[in-house]
PDB file of C-alpha atoms in Angstrom:
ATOM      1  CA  UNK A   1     155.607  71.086  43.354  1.00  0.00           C
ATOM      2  CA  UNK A   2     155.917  75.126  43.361  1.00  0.00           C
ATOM      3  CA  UNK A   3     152.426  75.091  45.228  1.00  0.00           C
ATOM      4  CA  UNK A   4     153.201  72.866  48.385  1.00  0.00           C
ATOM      5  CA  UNK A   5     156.006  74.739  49.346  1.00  0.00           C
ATOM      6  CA  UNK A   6     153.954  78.132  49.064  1.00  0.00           C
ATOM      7  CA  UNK A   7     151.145  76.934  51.188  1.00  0.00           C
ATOM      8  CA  UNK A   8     153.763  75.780  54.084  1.00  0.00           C
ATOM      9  CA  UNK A   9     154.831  79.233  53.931  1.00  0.00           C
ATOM     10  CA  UNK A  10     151.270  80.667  55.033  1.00  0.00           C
ATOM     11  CA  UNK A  11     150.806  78.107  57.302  1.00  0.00           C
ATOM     12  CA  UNK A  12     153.627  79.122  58.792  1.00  0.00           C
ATOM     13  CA  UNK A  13     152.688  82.922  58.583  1.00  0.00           C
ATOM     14  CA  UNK A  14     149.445  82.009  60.234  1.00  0.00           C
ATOM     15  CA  UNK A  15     150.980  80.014  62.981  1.00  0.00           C
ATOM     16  CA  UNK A  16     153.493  82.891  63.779  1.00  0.00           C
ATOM     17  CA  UNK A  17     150.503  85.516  63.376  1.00  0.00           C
ATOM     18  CA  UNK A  18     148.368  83.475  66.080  1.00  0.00           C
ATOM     19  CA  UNK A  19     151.183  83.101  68.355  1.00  0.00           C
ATOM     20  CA  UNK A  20     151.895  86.945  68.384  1.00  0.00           C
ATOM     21  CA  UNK A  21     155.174  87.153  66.617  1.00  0.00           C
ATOM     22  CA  UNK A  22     154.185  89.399  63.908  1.00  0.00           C
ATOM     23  CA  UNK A  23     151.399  90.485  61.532  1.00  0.00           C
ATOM     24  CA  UNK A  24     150.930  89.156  58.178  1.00  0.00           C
ATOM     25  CA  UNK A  25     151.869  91.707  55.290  1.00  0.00           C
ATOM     26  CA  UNK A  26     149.361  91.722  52.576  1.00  0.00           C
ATOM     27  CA  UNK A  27     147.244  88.653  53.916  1.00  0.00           C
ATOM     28  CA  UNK A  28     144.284  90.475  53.811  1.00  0.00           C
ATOM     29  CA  UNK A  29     141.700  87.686  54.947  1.00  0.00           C
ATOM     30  CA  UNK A  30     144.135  87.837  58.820  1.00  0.00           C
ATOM     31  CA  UNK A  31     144.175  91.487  59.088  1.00  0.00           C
ATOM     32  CA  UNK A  32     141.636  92.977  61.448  1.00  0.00           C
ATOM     33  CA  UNK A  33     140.296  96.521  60.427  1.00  0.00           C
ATOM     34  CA  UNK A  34     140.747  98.876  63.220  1.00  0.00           C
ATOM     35  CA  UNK A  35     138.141 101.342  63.435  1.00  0.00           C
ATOM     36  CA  UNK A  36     137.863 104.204  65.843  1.00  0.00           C
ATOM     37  CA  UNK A  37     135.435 103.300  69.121  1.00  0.00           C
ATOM     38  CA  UNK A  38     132.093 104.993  68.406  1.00  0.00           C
ATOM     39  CA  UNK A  39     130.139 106.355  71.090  1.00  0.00           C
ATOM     40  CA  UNK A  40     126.627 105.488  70.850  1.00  0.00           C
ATOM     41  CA  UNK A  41     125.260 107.789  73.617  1.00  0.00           C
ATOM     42  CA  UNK A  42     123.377 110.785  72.498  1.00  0.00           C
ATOM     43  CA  UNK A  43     123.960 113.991  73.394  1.00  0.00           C
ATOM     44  CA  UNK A  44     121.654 115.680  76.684  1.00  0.00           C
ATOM     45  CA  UNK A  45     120.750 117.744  73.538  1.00  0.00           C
ATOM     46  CA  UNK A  46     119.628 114.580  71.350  1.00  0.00           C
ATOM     47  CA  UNK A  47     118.206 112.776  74.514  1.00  0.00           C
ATOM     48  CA  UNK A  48     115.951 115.342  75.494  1.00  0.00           C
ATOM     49  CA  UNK A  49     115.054 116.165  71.966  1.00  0.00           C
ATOM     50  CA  UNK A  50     113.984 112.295  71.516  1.00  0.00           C
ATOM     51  CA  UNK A  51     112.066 112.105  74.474  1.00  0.00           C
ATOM     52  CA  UNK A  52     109.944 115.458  73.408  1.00  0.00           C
ATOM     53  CA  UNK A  53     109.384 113.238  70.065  1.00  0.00           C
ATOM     54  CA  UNK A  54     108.234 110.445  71.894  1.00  0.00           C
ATOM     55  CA  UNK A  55     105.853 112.396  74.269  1.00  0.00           C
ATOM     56  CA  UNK A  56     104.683 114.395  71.809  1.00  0.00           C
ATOM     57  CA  UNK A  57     103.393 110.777  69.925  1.00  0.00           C
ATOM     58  CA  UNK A  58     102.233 109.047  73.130  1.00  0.00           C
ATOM     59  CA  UNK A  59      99.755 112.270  74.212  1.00  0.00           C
ATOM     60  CA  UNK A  60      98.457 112.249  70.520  1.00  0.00           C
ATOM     61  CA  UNK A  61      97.008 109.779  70.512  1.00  0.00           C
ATOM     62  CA  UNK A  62      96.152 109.355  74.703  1.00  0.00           C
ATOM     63  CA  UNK A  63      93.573 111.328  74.330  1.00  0.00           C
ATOM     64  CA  UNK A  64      91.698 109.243  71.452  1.00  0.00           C
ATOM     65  CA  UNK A  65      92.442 106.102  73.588  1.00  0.00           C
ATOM     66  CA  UNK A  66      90.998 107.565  76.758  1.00  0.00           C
ATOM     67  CA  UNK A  67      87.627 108.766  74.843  1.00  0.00           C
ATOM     68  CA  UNK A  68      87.669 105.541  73.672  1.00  0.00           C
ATOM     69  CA  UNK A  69      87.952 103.324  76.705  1.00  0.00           C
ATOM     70  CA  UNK A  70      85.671 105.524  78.714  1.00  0.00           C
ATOM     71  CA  UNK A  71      83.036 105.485  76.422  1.00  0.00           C
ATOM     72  CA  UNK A  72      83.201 101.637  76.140  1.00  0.00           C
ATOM     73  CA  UNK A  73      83.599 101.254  79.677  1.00  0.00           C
ATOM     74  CA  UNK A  74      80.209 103.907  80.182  1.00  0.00           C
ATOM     75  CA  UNK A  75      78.238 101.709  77.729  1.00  0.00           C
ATOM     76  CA  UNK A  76      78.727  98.701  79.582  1.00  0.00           C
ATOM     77  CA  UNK A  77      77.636 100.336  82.929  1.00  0.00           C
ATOM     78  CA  UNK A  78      74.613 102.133  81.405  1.00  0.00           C
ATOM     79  CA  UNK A  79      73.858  98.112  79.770  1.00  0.00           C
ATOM     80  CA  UNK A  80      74.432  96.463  82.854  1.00  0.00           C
ATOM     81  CA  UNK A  81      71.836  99.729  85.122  1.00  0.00           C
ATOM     82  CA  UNK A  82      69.196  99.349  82.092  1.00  0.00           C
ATOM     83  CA  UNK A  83      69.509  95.304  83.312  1.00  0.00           C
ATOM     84  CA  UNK A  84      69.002  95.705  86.719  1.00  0.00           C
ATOM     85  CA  UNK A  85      65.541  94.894  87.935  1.00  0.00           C
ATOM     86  CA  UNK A  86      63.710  97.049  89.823  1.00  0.00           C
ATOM     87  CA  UNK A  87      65.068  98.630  93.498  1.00  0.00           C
ATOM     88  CA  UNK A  88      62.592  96.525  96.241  1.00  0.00           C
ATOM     89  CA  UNK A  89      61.066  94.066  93.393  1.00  0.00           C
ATOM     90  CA  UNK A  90      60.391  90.459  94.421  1.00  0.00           C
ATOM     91  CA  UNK A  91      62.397  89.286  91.590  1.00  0.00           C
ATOM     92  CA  UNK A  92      65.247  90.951  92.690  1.00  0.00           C
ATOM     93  CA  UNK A  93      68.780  88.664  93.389  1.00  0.00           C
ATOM     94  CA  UNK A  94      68.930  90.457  96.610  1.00  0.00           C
ATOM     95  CA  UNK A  95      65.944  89.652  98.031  1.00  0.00           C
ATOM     96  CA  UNK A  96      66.188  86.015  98.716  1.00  0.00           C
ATOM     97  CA  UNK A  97      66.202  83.159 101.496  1.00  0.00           C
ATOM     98  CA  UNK A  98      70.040  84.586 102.823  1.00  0.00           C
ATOM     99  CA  UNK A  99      68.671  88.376 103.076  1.00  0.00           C
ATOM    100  CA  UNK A 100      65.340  87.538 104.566  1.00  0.00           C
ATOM    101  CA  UNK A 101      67.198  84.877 107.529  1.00  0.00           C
ATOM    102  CA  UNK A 102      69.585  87.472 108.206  1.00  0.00           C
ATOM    103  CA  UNK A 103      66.386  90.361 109.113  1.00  0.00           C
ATOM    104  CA  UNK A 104      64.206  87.825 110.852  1.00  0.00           C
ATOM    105  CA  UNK A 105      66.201  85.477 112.573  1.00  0.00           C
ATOM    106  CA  UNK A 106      69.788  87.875 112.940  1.00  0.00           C
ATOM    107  CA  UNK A 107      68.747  89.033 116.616  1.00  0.00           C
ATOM    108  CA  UNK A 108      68.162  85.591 117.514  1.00  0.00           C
ATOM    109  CA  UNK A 109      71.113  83.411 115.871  1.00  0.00           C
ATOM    110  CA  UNK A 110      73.936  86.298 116.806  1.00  0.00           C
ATOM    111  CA  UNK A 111      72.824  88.568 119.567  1.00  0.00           C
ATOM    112  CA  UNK A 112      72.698  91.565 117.756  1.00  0.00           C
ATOM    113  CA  UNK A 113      69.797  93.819 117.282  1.00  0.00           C
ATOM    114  CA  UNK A 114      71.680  95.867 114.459  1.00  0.00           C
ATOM    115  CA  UNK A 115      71.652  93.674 111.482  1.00  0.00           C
ATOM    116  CA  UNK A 116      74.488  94.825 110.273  1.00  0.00           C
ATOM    117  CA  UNK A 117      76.595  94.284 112.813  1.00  0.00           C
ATOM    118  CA  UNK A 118      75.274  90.483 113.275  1.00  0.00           C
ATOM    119  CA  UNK A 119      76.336  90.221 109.549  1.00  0.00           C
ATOM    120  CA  UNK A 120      79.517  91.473 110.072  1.00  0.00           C
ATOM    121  CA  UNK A 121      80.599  90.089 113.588  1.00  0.00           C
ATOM    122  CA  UNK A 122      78.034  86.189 113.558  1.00  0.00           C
ATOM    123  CA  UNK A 123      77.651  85.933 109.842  1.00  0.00           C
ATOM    124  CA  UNK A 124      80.473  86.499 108.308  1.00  0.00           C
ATOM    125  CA  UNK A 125      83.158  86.553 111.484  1.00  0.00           C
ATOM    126  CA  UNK A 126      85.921  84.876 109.458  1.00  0.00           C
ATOM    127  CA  UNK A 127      85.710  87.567 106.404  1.00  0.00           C
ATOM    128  CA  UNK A 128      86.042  90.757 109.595  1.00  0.00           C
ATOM    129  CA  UNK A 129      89.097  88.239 111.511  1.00  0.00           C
ATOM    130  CA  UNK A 130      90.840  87.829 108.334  1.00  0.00           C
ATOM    131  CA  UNK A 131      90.158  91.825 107.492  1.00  0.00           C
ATOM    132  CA  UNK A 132      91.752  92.429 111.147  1.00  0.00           C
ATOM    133  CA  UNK A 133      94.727  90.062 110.496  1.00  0.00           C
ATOM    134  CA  UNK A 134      95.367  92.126 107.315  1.00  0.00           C
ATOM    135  CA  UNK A 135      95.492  95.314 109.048  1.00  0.00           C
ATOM    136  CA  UNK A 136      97.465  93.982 111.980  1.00  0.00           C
ATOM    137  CA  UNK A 137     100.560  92.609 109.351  1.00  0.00           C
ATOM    138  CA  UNK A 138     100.360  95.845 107.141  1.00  0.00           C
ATOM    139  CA  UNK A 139     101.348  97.650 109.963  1.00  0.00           C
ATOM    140  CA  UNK A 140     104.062  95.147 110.460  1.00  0.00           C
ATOM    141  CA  UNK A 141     104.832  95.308 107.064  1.00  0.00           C
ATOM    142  CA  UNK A 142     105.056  98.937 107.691  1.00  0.00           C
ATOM    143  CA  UNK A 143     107.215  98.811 111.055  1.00  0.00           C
ATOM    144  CA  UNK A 144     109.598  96.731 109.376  1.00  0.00           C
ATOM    145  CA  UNK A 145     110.223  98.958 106.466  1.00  0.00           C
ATOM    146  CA  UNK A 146     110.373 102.488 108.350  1.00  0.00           C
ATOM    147  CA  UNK A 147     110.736 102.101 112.163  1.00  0.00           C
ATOM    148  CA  UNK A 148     113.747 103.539 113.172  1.00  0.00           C
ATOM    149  CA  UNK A 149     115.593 102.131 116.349  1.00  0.00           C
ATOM    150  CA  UNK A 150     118.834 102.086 118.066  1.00  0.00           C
ATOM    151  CA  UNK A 151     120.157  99.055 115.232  1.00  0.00           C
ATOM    152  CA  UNK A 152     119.214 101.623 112.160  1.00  0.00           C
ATOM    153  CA  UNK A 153     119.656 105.016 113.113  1.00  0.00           C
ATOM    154  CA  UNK A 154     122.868 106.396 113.969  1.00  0.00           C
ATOM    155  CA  UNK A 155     123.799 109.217 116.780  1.00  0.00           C
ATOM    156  CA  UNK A 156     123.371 112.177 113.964  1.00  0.00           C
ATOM    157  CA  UNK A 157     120.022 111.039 112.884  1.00  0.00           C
ATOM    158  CA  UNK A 158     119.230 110.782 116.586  1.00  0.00           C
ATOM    159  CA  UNK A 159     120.496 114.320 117.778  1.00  0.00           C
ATOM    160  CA  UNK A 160     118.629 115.356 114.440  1.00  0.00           C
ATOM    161  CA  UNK A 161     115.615 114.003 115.216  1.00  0.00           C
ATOM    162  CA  UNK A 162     116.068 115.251 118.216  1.00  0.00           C
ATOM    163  CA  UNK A 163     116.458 118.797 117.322  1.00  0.00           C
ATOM    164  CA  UNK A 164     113.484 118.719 115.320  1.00  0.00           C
ATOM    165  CA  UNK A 165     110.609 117.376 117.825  1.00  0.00           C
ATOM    166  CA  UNK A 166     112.377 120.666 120.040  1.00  0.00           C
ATOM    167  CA  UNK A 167     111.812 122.995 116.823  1.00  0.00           C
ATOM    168  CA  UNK A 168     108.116 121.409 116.727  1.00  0.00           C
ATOM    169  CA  UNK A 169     107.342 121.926 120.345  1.00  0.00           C
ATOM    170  CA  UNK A 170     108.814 125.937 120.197  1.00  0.00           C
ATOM    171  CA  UNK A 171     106.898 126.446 117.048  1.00  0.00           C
ATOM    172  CA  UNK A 172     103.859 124.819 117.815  1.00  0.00           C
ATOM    173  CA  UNK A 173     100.951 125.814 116.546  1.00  0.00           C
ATOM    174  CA  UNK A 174      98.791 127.344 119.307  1.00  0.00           C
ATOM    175  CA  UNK A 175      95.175 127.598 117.310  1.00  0.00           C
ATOM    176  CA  UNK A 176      95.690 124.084 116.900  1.00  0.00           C
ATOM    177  CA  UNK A 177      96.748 123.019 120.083  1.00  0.00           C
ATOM    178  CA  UNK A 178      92.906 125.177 121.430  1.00  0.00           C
ATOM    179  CA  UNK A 179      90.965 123.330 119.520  1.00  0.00           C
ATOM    180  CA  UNK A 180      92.605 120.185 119.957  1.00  0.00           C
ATOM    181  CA  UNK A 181      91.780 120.323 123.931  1.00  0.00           C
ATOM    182  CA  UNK A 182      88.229 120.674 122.937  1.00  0.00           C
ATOM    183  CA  UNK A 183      87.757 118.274 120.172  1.00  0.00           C
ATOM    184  CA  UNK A 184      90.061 115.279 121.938  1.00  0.00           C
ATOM    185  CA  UNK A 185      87.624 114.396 124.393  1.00  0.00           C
ATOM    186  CA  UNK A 186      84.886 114.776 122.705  1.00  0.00           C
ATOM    187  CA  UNK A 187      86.237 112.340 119.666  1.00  0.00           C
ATOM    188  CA  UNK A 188      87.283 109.712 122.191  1.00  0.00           C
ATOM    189  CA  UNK A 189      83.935 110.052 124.060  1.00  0.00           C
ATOM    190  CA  UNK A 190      81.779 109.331 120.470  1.00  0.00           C
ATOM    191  CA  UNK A 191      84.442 106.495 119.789  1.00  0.00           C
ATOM    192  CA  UNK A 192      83.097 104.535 122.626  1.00  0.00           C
ATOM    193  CA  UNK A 193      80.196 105.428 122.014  1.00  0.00           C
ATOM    194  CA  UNK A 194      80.143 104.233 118.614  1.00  0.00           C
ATOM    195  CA  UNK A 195      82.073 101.405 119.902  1.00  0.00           C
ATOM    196  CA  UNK A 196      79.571 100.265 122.712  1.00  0.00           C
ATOM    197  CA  UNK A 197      76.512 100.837 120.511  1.00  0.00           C
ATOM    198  CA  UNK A 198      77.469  99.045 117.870  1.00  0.00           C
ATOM    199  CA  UNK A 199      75.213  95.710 118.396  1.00  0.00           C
ATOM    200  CA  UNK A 200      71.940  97.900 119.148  1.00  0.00           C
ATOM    201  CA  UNK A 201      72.486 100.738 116.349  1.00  0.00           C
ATOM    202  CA  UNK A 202      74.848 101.609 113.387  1.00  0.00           C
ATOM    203  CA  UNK A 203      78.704 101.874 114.501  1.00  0.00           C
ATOM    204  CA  UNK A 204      80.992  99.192 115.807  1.00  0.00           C
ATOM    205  CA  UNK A 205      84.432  98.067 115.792  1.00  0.00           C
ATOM    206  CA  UNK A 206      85.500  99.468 112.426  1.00  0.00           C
ATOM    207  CA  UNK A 207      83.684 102.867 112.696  1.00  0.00           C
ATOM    208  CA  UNK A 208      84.438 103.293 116.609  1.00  0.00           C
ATOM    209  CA  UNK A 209      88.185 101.863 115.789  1.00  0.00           C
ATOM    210  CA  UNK A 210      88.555 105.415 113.020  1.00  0.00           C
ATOM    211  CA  UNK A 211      87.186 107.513 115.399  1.00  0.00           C
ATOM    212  CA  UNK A 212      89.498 106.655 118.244  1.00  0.00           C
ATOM    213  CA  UNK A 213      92.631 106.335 115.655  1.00  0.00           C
ATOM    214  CA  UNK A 214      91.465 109.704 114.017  1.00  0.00           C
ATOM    215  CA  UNK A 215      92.029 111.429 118.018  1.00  0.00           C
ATOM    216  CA  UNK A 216      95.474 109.927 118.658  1.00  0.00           C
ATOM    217  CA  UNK A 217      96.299 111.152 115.459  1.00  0.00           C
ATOM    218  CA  UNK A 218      94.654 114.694 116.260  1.00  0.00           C
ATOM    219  CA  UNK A 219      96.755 114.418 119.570  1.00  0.00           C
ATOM    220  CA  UNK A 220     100.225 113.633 118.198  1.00  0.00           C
ATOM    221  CA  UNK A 221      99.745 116.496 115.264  1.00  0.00           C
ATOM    222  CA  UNK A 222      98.831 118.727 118.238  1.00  0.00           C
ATOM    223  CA  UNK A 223     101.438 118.148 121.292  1.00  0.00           C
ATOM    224  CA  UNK A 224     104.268 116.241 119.734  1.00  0.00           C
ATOM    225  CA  UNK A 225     104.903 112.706 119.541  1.00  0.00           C
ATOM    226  CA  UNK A 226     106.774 112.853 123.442  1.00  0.00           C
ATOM    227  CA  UNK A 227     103.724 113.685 125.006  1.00  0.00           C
ATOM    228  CA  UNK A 228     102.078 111.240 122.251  1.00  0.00           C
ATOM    229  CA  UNK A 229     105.071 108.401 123.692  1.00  0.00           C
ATOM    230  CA  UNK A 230     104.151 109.231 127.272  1.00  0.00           C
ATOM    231  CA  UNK A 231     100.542 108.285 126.361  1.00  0.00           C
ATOM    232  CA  UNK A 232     101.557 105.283 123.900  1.00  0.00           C
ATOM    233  CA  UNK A 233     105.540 103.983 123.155  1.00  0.00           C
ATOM    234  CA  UNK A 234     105.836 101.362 121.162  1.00  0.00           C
ATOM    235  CA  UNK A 235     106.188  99.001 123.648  1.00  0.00           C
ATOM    236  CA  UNK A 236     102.418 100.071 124.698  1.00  0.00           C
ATOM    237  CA  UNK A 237     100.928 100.301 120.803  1.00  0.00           C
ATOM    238  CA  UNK A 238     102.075  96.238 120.374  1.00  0.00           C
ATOM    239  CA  UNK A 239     100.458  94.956 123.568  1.00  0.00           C
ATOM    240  CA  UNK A 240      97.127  96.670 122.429  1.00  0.00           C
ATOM    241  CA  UNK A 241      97.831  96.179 118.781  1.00  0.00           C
ATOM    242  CA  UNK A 242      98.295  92.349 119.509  1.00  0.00           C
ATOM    243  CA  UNK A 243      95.795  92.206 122.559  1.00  0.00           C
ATOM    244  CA  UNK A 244      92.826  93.155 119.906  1.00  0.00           C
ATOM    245  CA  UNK A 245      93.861  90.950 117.321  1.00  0.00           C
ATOM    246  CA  UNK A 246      93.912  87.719 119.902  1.00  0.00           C
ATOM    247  CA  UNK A 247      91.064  88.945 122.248  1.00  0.00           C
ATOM    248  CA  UNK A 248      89.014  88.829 118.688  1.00  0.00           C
ATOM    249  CA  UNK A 249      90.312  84.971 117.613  1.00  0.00           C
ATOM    250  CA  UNK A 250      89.691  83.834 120.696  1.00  0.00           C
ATOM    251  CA  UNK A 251      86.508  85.582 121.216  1.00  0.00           C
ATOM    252  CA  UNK A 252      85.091  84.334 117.729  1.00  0.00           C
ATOM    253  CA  UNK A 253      86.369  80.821 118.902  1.00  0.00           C
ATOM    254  CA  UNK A 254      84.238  80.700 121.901  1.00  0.00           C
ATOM    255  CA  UNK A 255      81.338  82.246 119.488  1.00  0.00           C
ATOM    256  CA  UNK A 256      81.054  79.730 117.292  1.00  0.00           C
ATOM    257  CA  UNK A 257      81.536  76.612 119.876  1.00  0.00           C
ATOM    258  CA  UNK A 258      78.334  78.197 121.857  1.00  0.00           C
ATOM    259  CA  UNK A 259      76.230  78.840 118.804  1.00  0.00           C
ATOM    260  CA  UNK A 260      77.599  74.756 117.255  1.00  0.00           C
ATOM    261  CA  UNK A 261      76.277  73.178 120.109  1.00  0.00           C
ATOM    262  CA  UNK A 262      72.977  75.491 121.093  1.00  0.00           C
ATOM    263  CA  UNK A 263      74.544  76.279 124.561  1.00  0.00           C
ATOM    264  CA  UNK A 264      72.836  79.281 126.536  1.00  0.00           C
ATOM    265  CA  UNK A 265      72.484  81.920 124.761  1.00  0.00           C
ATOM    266  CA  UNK A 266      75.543  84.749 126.033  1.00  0.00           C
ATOM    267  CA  UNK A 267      75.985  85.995 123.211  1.00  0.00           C
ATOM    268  CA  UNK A 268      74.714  89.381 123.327  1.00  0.00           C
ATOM    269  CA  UNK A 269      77.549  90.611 125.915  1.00  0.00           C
ATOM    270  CA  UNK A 270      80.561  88.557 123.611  1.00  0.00           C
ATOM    271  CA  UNK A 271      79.750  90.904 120.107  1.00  0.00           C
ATOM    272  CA  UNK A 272      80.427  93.862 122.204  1.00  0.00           C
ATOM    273  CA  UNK A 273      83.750  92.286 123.373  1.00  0.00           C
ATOM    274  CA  UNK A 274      84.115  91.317 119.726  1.00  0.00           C
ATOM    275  CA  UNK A 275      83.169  94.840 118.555  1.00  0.00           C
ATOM    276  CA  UNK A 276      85.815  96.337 121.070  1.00  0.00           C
ATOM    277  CA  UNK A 277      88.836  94.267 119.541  1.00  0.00           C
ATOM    278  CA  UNK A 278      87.925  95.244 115.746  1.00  0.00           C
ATOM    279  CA  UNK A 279      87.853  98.807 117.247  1.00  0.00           C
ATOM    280  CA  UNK A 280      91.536  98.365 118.762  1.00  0.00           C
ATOM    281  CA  UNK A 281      93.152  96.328 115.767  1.00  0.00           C
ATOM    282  CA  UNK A 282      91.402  99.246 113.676  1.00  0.00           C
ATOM    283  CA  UNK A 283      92.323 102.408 116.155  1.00  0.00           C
ATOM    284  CA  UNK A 284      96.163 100.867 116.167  1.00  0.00           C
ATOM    285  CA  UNK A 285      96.528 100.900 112.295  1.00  0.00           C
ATOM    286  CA  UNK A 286      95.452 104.098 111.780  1.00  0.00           C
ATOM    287  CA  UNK A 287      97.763 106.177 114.339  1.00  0.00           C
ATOM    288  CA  UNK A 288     100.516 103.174 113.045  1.00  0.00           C
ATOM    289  CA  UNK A 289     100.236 103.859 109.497  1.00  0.00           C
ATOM    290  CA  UNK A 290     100.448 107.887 110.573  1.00  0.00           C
ATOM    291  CA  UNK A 291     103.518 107.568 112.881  1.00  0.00           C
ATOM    292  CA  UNK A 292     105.377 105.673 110.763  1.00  0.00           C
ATOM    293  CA  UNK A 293     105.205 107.603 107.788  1.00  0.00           C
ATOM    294  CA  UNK A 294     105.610 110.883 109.232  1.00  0.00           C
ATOM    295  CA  UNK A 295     108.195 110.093 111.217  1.00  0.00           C
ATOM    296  CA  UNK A 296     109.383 106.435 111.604  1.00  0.00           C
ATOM    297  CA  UNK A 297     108.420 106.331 114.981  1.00  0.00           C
ATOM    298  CA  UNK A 298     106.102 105.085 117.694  1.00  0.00           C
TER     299      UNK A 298
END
């Protein structure tokens, strides 16, 4: 009877205890320990220390790893050149039905004399319009990222900016500038070139579009990007930018519905059109991809 008594009396002592009113005395199973808060951060001392420790491990064994992979990896390429067969052999994978239509019958099917540039621009037209839509929405990509306008730059980046295309122009560098009114006309002059030539010899779009990007890029490093804007603002770069891109789908367009249903043969005079929008869609990424990143600007 001694016992029931005694257990109401803890119950009660727990009850009181969980409602706040006071702490039990020598109930040892309701008491919470209180410890002191330890701080787990290390030291800069003890952080810097482990990080030596765990650098020191990772380059010990780097090295042994890297021998290793690169000797695996040289194996398999020195397999794979011991497994080639032969360069101009008649068993060769290259040399087959695909290869051999492209050298005889290229000129005819495409227009182009330059078999290379019939691959490129008639064979495989999609592959070089989706390479040009990649370019053309990297450099979107890129605009959307880093071009600074009215909505993202405030007046003290402007009057900065500002200050330092003055600091360029009174500083400029006059060696460069010399040689730059040499070389510009010159590079523009082998761009079209390149550009016009590219159905009859090697060049083309692509390697008459880096030429022409490489001198606007030589012209902005040498005269500052106002006299760059009053040759090409933005407003100028997307028209061309975007006129290349659809000048070359609907150029391809008209390609293949002439060549589908053996119409006259014009297409001679349409890969150079072709080859000048590659070359405008390539010329516009480069200086792009350079204006933007040097100073988030066109």
């Amino acid at each position: 009877m001694s016992k029931q008594p005694e257990k109401h009396d803890r119950l009660r002592q727990l009850v009181s205890w969980v409602d706040g009113d006071r702490e039990p005395k020598d109930q040892t199973l309701f008491v919470m320990e209180q410890r002191p808060h330890r701080d787990f951060r290390p030291s800069e001392e003890e952080f810097e220390r482990r990080e030596k420790d765990r650098l020191r491990k990772f380059f010990n064994w780097y090295p042994i790893a890297a021998a290793v992979i690169s000797a695996v990896l040289g194996l398999i390429l020195l397999a794979t050149v011991m497994n080639m067969p032969g360069f101009g052999q008649e068993d060769n994978p290259i040399n087959n039905e695909v290869s051999q239509r492209y050298l005889e019958q290229g000129a005819e099917e495409t227009g182009s004399e330059n078999v290379v540039t019939a691959m490129i621009i008639g064979y495989r037209g999609f592959d070089t319009l989706g390479e040009s839509c990649v370019l053309f929405l990297a450099v979107a990509a890129v605009m959307i990222l880093l071009l600074r306008d009215r909505k993202n730059t405030s007046e003290h980046e402007a009057r900065q900016m500002e200050r330092e295309e003055e600091s360029v122009q009174e500083h400029a560098d006059l060696i460069l500038k010399q040689v730059a009114w040499v070389l510009i006309p010159f590079i523009f002059l082998f761009a079209i070139y390149v550009l016009l030539n590219g159905e009859t010899s090697p060049g083309g779009g692509f390697s008459g579009g880096t030429i022409l990007g490489a001198g606007l890029i030589l012209f902005s490093a040498a005269f500052g990007t106002r006299h760059m804007q009053t040759l090409m603002n933005r407003r100028r770069y997307s028209a061309v930018r975007t006129f290349g891109l659809l000048l070359y789908g609907i150029l391809y367009g008209i390609y293949i519905f002439i060549g589908a249903n053996d119409l006259p043969n014009y297409l001679t005079g349409m890969i150079l059109l072709i080859d000048l929008a590659v070359g405008l869609v390539v010329a516009c990424t480069m200086y792009g991809f350079y204006a933007l990143f040097s100073r988030g600007e066109i």
